[in-house]
Amino acid sequence: MLRHPVDADVDADVDVDVDVDVLSDDVGIKFVSAKPSPSFHQQSRHFSTRTALRKQQGLTIWLTGLSASGKSTIAVELEHQLLTHYNVAAYRLDGDNIRFGLNKDLGFSEADRNENIRRIAEVAKLFADSNTIAITSFISPYRKDRETARQLHAAAIHGEEGGQGSSGLPFVEVYIDVPVEVAEQRDPKGLYKKAREGIIKEFTGISAPYEAPEKPEIHIKSHEVGIKEAVAVIIEYLEAKGYLPERAVQN
């Protein structure tokens, strides 16, 4: 524990936890660097209190599937219906959009894909903890990465140090299933064509693997149902689980 030096702009009684690196030599010990050691800062309101005040459940709806499977289109319609029909706060996190900002430093190697999903899982968890419904639409091709996202939500501590009274945050995996040949026929961005030509390397479904979910909460075959029908399936599940309030606007 180090005490901050007295400063006119700093409270002299503020304590700072640090990890200190030291080196020893013939003369004695040298302090090389002091690195802040983060500690969890408790929220001003408990998760259950925020839930009661905001009158909605926070959770993450994780859409996964091949490029051109329909994830983003379904996510857009789902967000729209939650906002307009249920008057709940919902926010869509899109795989393409995130790479313009938060993850613009990442490529498409397996390691970068892992980090891409880790970051967005952490962001989605924060949205869910704030009692917002996070809707993510990411290819997220690897089971271990999706499981990491799930476990991050399961271990969420809801603003209480040590997780006392916490039961985790709901995580709903939605597999948007489509045969690769159908996705390739759709190919709105021409990505499959470029992957076949070797222009795009490590493209999921062509030159990189997609590991389909084994036990998703929801399995939608987007080549067999329309967008509104797919969204209806998701909403029906959310209602059955008690994640949504009473519908505010009827069709």
CSV table of C-alpha atoms in Angstrom, one decimal:
chain,number,residue,atom,x,y,z
A,1,MET,CA,0.0,0.0,0.0
A,2,LEU,CA,1.4,3.4,-1.0
A,3,ARG,CA,0.2,6.7,0.2
A,4,HIS,CA,-0.3,9.4,-2.5
A,5,PRO,CA,2.1,12.4,-2.0
A,6,VAL,CA,0.4,15.5,-0.6
A,7,ASP,CA,-1.0,17.6,-3.4
A,8,ALA,CA,-3.4,20.5,-3.4
A,9,ASP,CA,-5.6,18.7,-5.9
A,10,VAL,CA,-5.4,15.2,-4.3
A,11,ASP,CA,-6.8,14.0,-1.1
A,12,ALA,CA,-3.8,13.1,1.1
A,13,ASP,CA,-5.8,10.3,2.7
A,14,VAL,CA,-6.3,8.4,-0.5
A,15,ASP,CA,-4.6,5.0,-0.6
A,16,VAL,CA,-3.4,3.4,-3.8
A,17,ASP,CA,-2.8,-0.4,-4.1
A,18,VAL,CA,0.2,-1.1,-6.3
A,19,ASP,CA,2.3,-4.0,-7.4
A,20,VAL,CA,5.9,-3.0,-7.1
A,21,ASP,CA,8.7,-4.5,-9.2
A,22,VAL,CA,12.1,-4.5,-7.6
A,23,LEU,CA,15.7,-5.4,-8.6
A,24,SER,CA,18.5,-6.1,-6.2
A,25,ASP,CA,22.2,-5.3,-6.8
A,26,ASP,CA,25.4,-5.2,-4.7
A,27,VAL,CA,24.3,-1.9,-3.2
A,28,GLY,CA,20.8,-2.8,-2.2
A,29,ILE,CA,17.3,-2.9,-3.5
A,30,LYS,CA,16.1,-0.6,-6.3
A,31,PHE,CA,12.4,0.2,-6.9
A,32,VAL,CA,12.0,-0.2,-10.7
A,33,SER,CA,8.3,0.4,-11.2
A,34,ALA,CA,5.0,0.6,-9.4
A,35,LYS,CA,2.0,-0.7,-11.3
A,36,PRO,CA,-1.6,0.0,-10.2
A,37,SER,CA,-3.3,-3.2,-8.9
A,38,PRO,CA,-7.0,-3.1,-9.9
A,39,SER,CA,-9.6,-3.9,-7.3
A,40,PHE,CA,-13.3,-4.2,-7.9
A,41,HIS,CA,-15.3,-1.0,-7.2
A,42,GLN,CA,-18.7,-1.7,-5.8
A,43,GLN,CA,-21.7,-0.2,-7.7
A,44,SER,CA,-23.8,2.3,-5.8
A,45,ARG,CA,-26.9,0.1,-6.5
A,46,HIS,CA,-27.3,-3.6,-6.3
A,47,PHE,CA,-28.3,-5.4,-9.5
A,48,SER,CA,-31.7,-6.5,-8.1
A,49,THR,CA,-32.4,-2.9,-7.1
A,50,ARG,CA,-31.6,-1.6,-10.6
A,51,THR,CA,-33.8,-4.4,-12.1
A,52,ALA,CA,-36.7,-3.2,-9.9
A,53,LEU,CA,-36.2,0.5,-10.8
A,54,ARG,CA,-35.8,-0.1,-14.5
A,55,LYS,CA,-38.5,-2.8,-14.6
A,56,GLN,CA,-36.6,-5.0,-17.0
A,57,GLN,CA,-34.2,-7.9,-17.0
A,58,GLY,CA,-30.7,-7.5,-18.4
A,59,LEU,CA,-29.3,-10.3,-20.6
A,60,THR,CA,-27.3,-11.1,-23.7
A,61,ILE,CA,-28.8,-12.7,-26.8
A,62,TRP,CA,-25.8,-14.1,-28.7
A,63,LEU,CA,-26.5,-14.7,-32.4
A,64,THR,CA,-23.9,-16.9,-34.1
A,65,GLY,CA,-23.7,-18.4,-37.6
A,66,LEU,CA,-21.9,-18.2,-40.9
A,67,SER,CA,-21.5,-14.9,-42.8
A,68,ALA,CA,-24.8,-14.3,-44.8
A,69,SER,CA,-26.7,-16.6,-42.5
A,70,GLY,CA,-29.0,-13.7,-41.6
A,71,LYS,CA,-27.7,-12.9,-38.1
A,72,SER,CA,-27.6,-9.1,-38.6
A,73,THR,CA,-31.0,-8.9,-40.3
A,74,ILE,CA,-32.6,-10.9,-37.5
A,75,ALA,CA,-30.8,-8.8,-34.9
A,76,VAL,CA,-32.1,-5.6,-36.4
A,77,GLU,CA,-35.7,-6.8,-36.4
A,78,LEU,CA,-35.3,-8.2,-32.9
A,79,GLU,CA,-34.0,-5.0,-31.5
A,80,HIS,CA,-36.8,-3.1,-33.2
A,81,GLN,CA,-39.5,-5.3,-31.8
A,82,LEU,CA,-38.1,-5.2,-28.3
A,83,LEU,CA,-37.9,-1.4,-28.3
A,84,THR,CA,-41.3,-0.7,-29.9
A,85,HIS,CA,-43.4,-3.6,-28.6
A,86,TYR,CA,-42.0,-4.1,-25.1
A,87,ASN,CA,-40.6,-0.7,-24.3
A,88,VAL,CA,-37.3,-2.2,-23.0
A,89,ALA,CA,-33.8,-0.9,-23.5
A,90,ALA,CA,-32.1,-3.1,-26.1
A,91,TYR,CA,-28.9,-2.5,-28.0
A,92,ARG,CA,-27.4,-4.3,-31.0
A,93,LEU,CA,-23.7,-5.0,-31.2
A,94,ASP,CA,-22.8,-6.0,-34.8
A,95,GLY,CA,-19.7,-7.8,-35.9
A,96,ASP,CA,-18.9,-5.5,-38.7
A,97,ASN,CA,-19.6,-2.3,-36.8
A,98,ILE,CA,-17.4,-3.2,-33.9
A,99,ARG,CA,-14.4,-3.5,-36.2
A,100,PHE,CA,-14.7,0.2,-37.0
A,101,GLY,CA,-13.9,1.2,-33.4
A,102,LEU,CA,-13.4,-1.1,-30.4
A,103,ASN,CA,-11.8,-3.9,-32.4
A,104,LYS,CA,-10.3,-2.1,-35.4
A,105,ASP,CA,-6.8,-3.3,-34.4
A,106,LEU,CA,-7.7,-6.9,-34.9
A,107,GLY,CA,-7.5,-9.1,-38.0
A,108,PHE,CA,-8.9,-12.5,-38.7
A,109,SER,CA,-6.3,-14.9,-37.5
A,110,GLU,CA,-7.6,-17.4,-34.9
A,111,ALA,CA,-5.9,-15.4,-32.1
A,112,ASP,CA,-7.5,-12.2,-33.3
A,113,ARG,CA,-10.9,-13.9,-33.6
A,114,ASN,CA,-10.5,-15.1,-30.0
A,115,GLU,CA,-9.7,-11.6,-28.8
A,116,ASN,CA,-12.5,-10.1,-30.9
A,117,ILE,CA,-15.1,-12.3,-29.1
A,118,ARG,CA,-13.5,-11.9,-25.7
A,119,ARG,CA,-13.8,-8.1,-25.9
A,120,ILE,CA,-17.4,-8.1,-27.2
A,121,ALA,CA,-18.4,-10.6,-24.5
A,122,GLU,CA,-17.1,-8.2,-21.9
A,123,VAL,CA,-19.0,-5.3,-23.4
A,124,ALA,CA,-22.2,-7.3,-23.7
A,125,LYS,CA,-21.8,-8.4,-20.1
A,126,LEU,CA,-21.6,-4.7,-19.0
A,127,PHE,CA,-24.8,-3.9,-21.0
A,128,ALA,CA,-26.6,-6.8,-19.4
A,129,ASP,CA,-25.4,-5.8,-16.0
A,130,SER,CA,-26.9,-2.4,-16.6
A,131,ASN,CA,-30.3,-4.0,-17.2
A,132,THR,CA,-30.1,-3.6,-21.0
A,133,ILE,CA,-30.7,-6.4,-23.4
A,134,ALA,CA,-27.5,-6.8,-25.5
A,135,ILE,CA,-28.0,-8.4,-28.9
A,136,THR,CA,-24.8,-9.5,-30.5
A,137,SER,CA,-24.5,-10.8,-34.1
A,138,PHE,CA,-21.0,-12.3,-34.6
A,139,ILE,CA,-19.9,-15.2,-36.6
A,140,SER,CA,-18.0,-16.3,-33.4
A,141,PRO,CA,-16.9,-19.6,-35.1
A,142,TYR,CA,-15.2,-21.3,-32.1
A,143,ARG,CA,-17.1,-23.1,-29.4
A,144,LYS,CA,-14.5,-22.3,-26.8
A,145,ASP,CA,-14.9,-18.6,-27.4
A,146,ARG,CA,-18.7,-18.8,-27.2
A,147,GLU,CA,-18.3,-20.8,-24.0
A,148,THR,CA,-15.9,-18.1,-22.6
A,149,ALA,CA,-18.6,-15.5,-23.4
A,150,ARG,CA,-21.2,-17.6,-21.6
A,151,GLN,CA,-19.0,-18.1,-18.5
A,152,LEU,CA,-18.2,-14.4,-18.3
A,153,HIS,CA,-22.0,-13.9,-17.9
A,154,ALA,CA,-22.4,-16.8,-15.5
A,155,ALA,CA,-19.6,-15.3,-13.3
A,156,ALA,CA,-20.9,-11.7,-13.4
A,157,ILE,CA,-20.7,-10.2,-9.9
A,158,HIS,CA,-23.4,-7.5,-10.4
A,159,GLY,CA,-21.5,-4.8,-8.8
A,160,GLU,CA,-20.8,-6.7,-5.6
A,161,GLU,CA,-17.3,-7.5,-4.7
A,162,GLY,CA,-16.9,-11.3,-4.3
A,163,GLY,CA,-20.2,-12.0,-6.1
A,164,GLN,CA,-22.3,-12.3,-2.9
A,165,GLY,CA,-25.9,-12.8,-3.8
A,166,SER,CA,-25.1,-13.0,-7.5
A,167,SER,CA,-26.5,-15.7,-9.7
A,168,GLY,CA,-25.0,-14.5,-13.0
A,169,LEU,CA,-26.5,-12.9,-16.0
A,170,PRO,CA,-28.7,-14.7,-18.5
A,171,PHE,CA,-27.0,-15.7,-21.8
A,172,VAL,CA,-29.1,-16.9,-24.7
A,173,GLU,CA,-27.1,-18.5,-27.5
A,174,VAL,CA,-29.0,-18.4,-30.8
A,175,TYR,CA,-27.6,-20.5,-33.6
A,176,ILE,CA,-28.6,-19.0,-37.0
A,177,ASP,CA,-28.1,-22.2,-39.1
A,178,VAL,CA,-27.7,-22.1,-42.9
A,179,PRO,CA,-26.0,-24.5,-45.3
A,180,VAL,CA,-22.7,-22.9,-46.5
A,181,GLU,CA,-23.9,-23.4,-50.1
A,182,VAL,CA,-27.0,-21.3,-49.4
A,183,ALA,CA,-25.0,-18.6,-47.6
A,184,GLU,CA,-22.6,-18.6,-50.6
A,185,GLN,CA,-25.6,-18.1,-53.0
A,186,ARG,CA,-26.7,-15.1,-50.9
A,187,ASP,CA,-23.3,-13.6,-50.5
A,188,PRO,CA,-24.5,-9.9,-50.4
A,189,LYS,CA,-20.9,-8.6,-49.8
A,190,GLY,CA,-19.2,-10.9,-52.3
A,191,LEU,CA,-17.0,-12.3,-49.6
A,192,TYR,CA,-17.5,-16.0,-50.4
A,193,LYS,CA,-16.5,-15.3,-54.0
A,194,LYS,CA,-13.3,-13.5,-52.8
A,195,ALA,CA,-12.6,-16.4,-50.4
A,196,ARG,CA,-12.9,-18.9,-53.3
A,197,GLU,CA,-10.5,-16.8,-55.3
A,198,GLY,CA,-8.0,-16.7,-52.5
A,199,ILE,CA,-8.3,-13.0,-52.1
A,200,ILE,CA,-9.7,-13.3,-48.5
A,201,LYS,CA,-7.7,-15.7,-46.4
A,202,GLU,CA,-9.0,-17.6,-43.4
A,203,PHE,CA,-12.7,-17.1,-44.3
A,204,THR,CA,-15.1,-19.0,-42.1
A,205,GLY,CA,-16.9,-21.8,-43.9
A,206,ILE,CA,-14.4,-21.9,-46.8
A,207,SER,CA,-10.8,-21.7,-45.5
A,208,ALA,CA,-11.5,-21.5,-41.8
A,209,PRO,CA,-13.7,-23.7,-39.6
A,210,TYR,CA,-17.1,-22.9,-38.1
A,211,GLU,CA,-17.9,-25.0,-35.0
A,212,ALA,CA,-21.6,-25.3,-34.8
A,213,PRO,CA,-23.2,-24.9,-31.3
A,214,GLU,CA,-24.0,-28.3,-29.7
A,215,LYS,CA,-26.7,-27.1,-27.3
A,216,PRO,CA,-27.8,-23.6,-28.1
A,217,GLU,CA,-30.9,-22.2,-26.3
A,218,ILE,CA,-32.4,-21.5,-29.7
A,219,HIS,CA,-31.7,-23.1,-33.1
A,220,ILE,CA,-33.1,-21.3,-36.2
A,221,LYS,CA,-32.7,-22.6,-39.7
A,222,SER,CA,-32.8,-19.3,-41.6
A,223,HIS,CA,-33.1,-20.9,-45.0
A,224,GLU,CA,-36.5,-22.4,-43.9
A,225,VAL,CA,-38.1,-19.4,-42.0
A,226,GLY,CA,-38.5,-15.7,-42.7
A,227,ILE,CA,-37.0,-12.9,-40.6
A,228,LYS,CA,-40.2,-12.1,-38.6
A,229,GLU,CA,-40.8,-15.8,-37.9
A,230,ALA,CA,-37.2,-16.2,-36.7
A,231,VAL,CA,-37.7,-13.2,-34.4
A,232,ALA,CA,-41.0,-14.6,-33.1
A,233,VAL,CA,-39.2,-17.8,-32.1
A,234,ILE,CA,-36.6,-15.8,-30.1
A,235,ILE,CA,-39.3,-13.6,-28.4
A,236,GLU,CA,-41.4,-16.6,-27.5
A,237,TYR,CA,-38.3,-18.1,-25.7
A,238,LEU,CA,-37.6,-14.8,-23.9
A,239,GLU,CA,-41.3,-14.6,-22.8
A,240,ALA,CA,-41.3,-18.2,-21.6
A,241,LYS,CA,-38.2,-17.5,-19.5
A,242,GLY,CA,-39.7,-14.4,-17.9
A,243,TYR,CA,-37.1,-12.1,-19.4
A,244,LEU,CA,-39.6,-9.7,-20.9
A,245,PRO,CA,-42.3,-7.6,-19.4
A,246,GLU,CA,-45.8,-7.6,-20.6
A,247,ARG,CA,-46.1,-6.7,-24.2
A,248,ALA,CA,-46.8,-2.9,-24.4
A,249,VAL,CA,-47.9,-2.8,-28.1
A,250,GLN,CA,-50.0,-5.5,-29.8
A,251,ASN,CA,-49.6,-6.4,-33.4
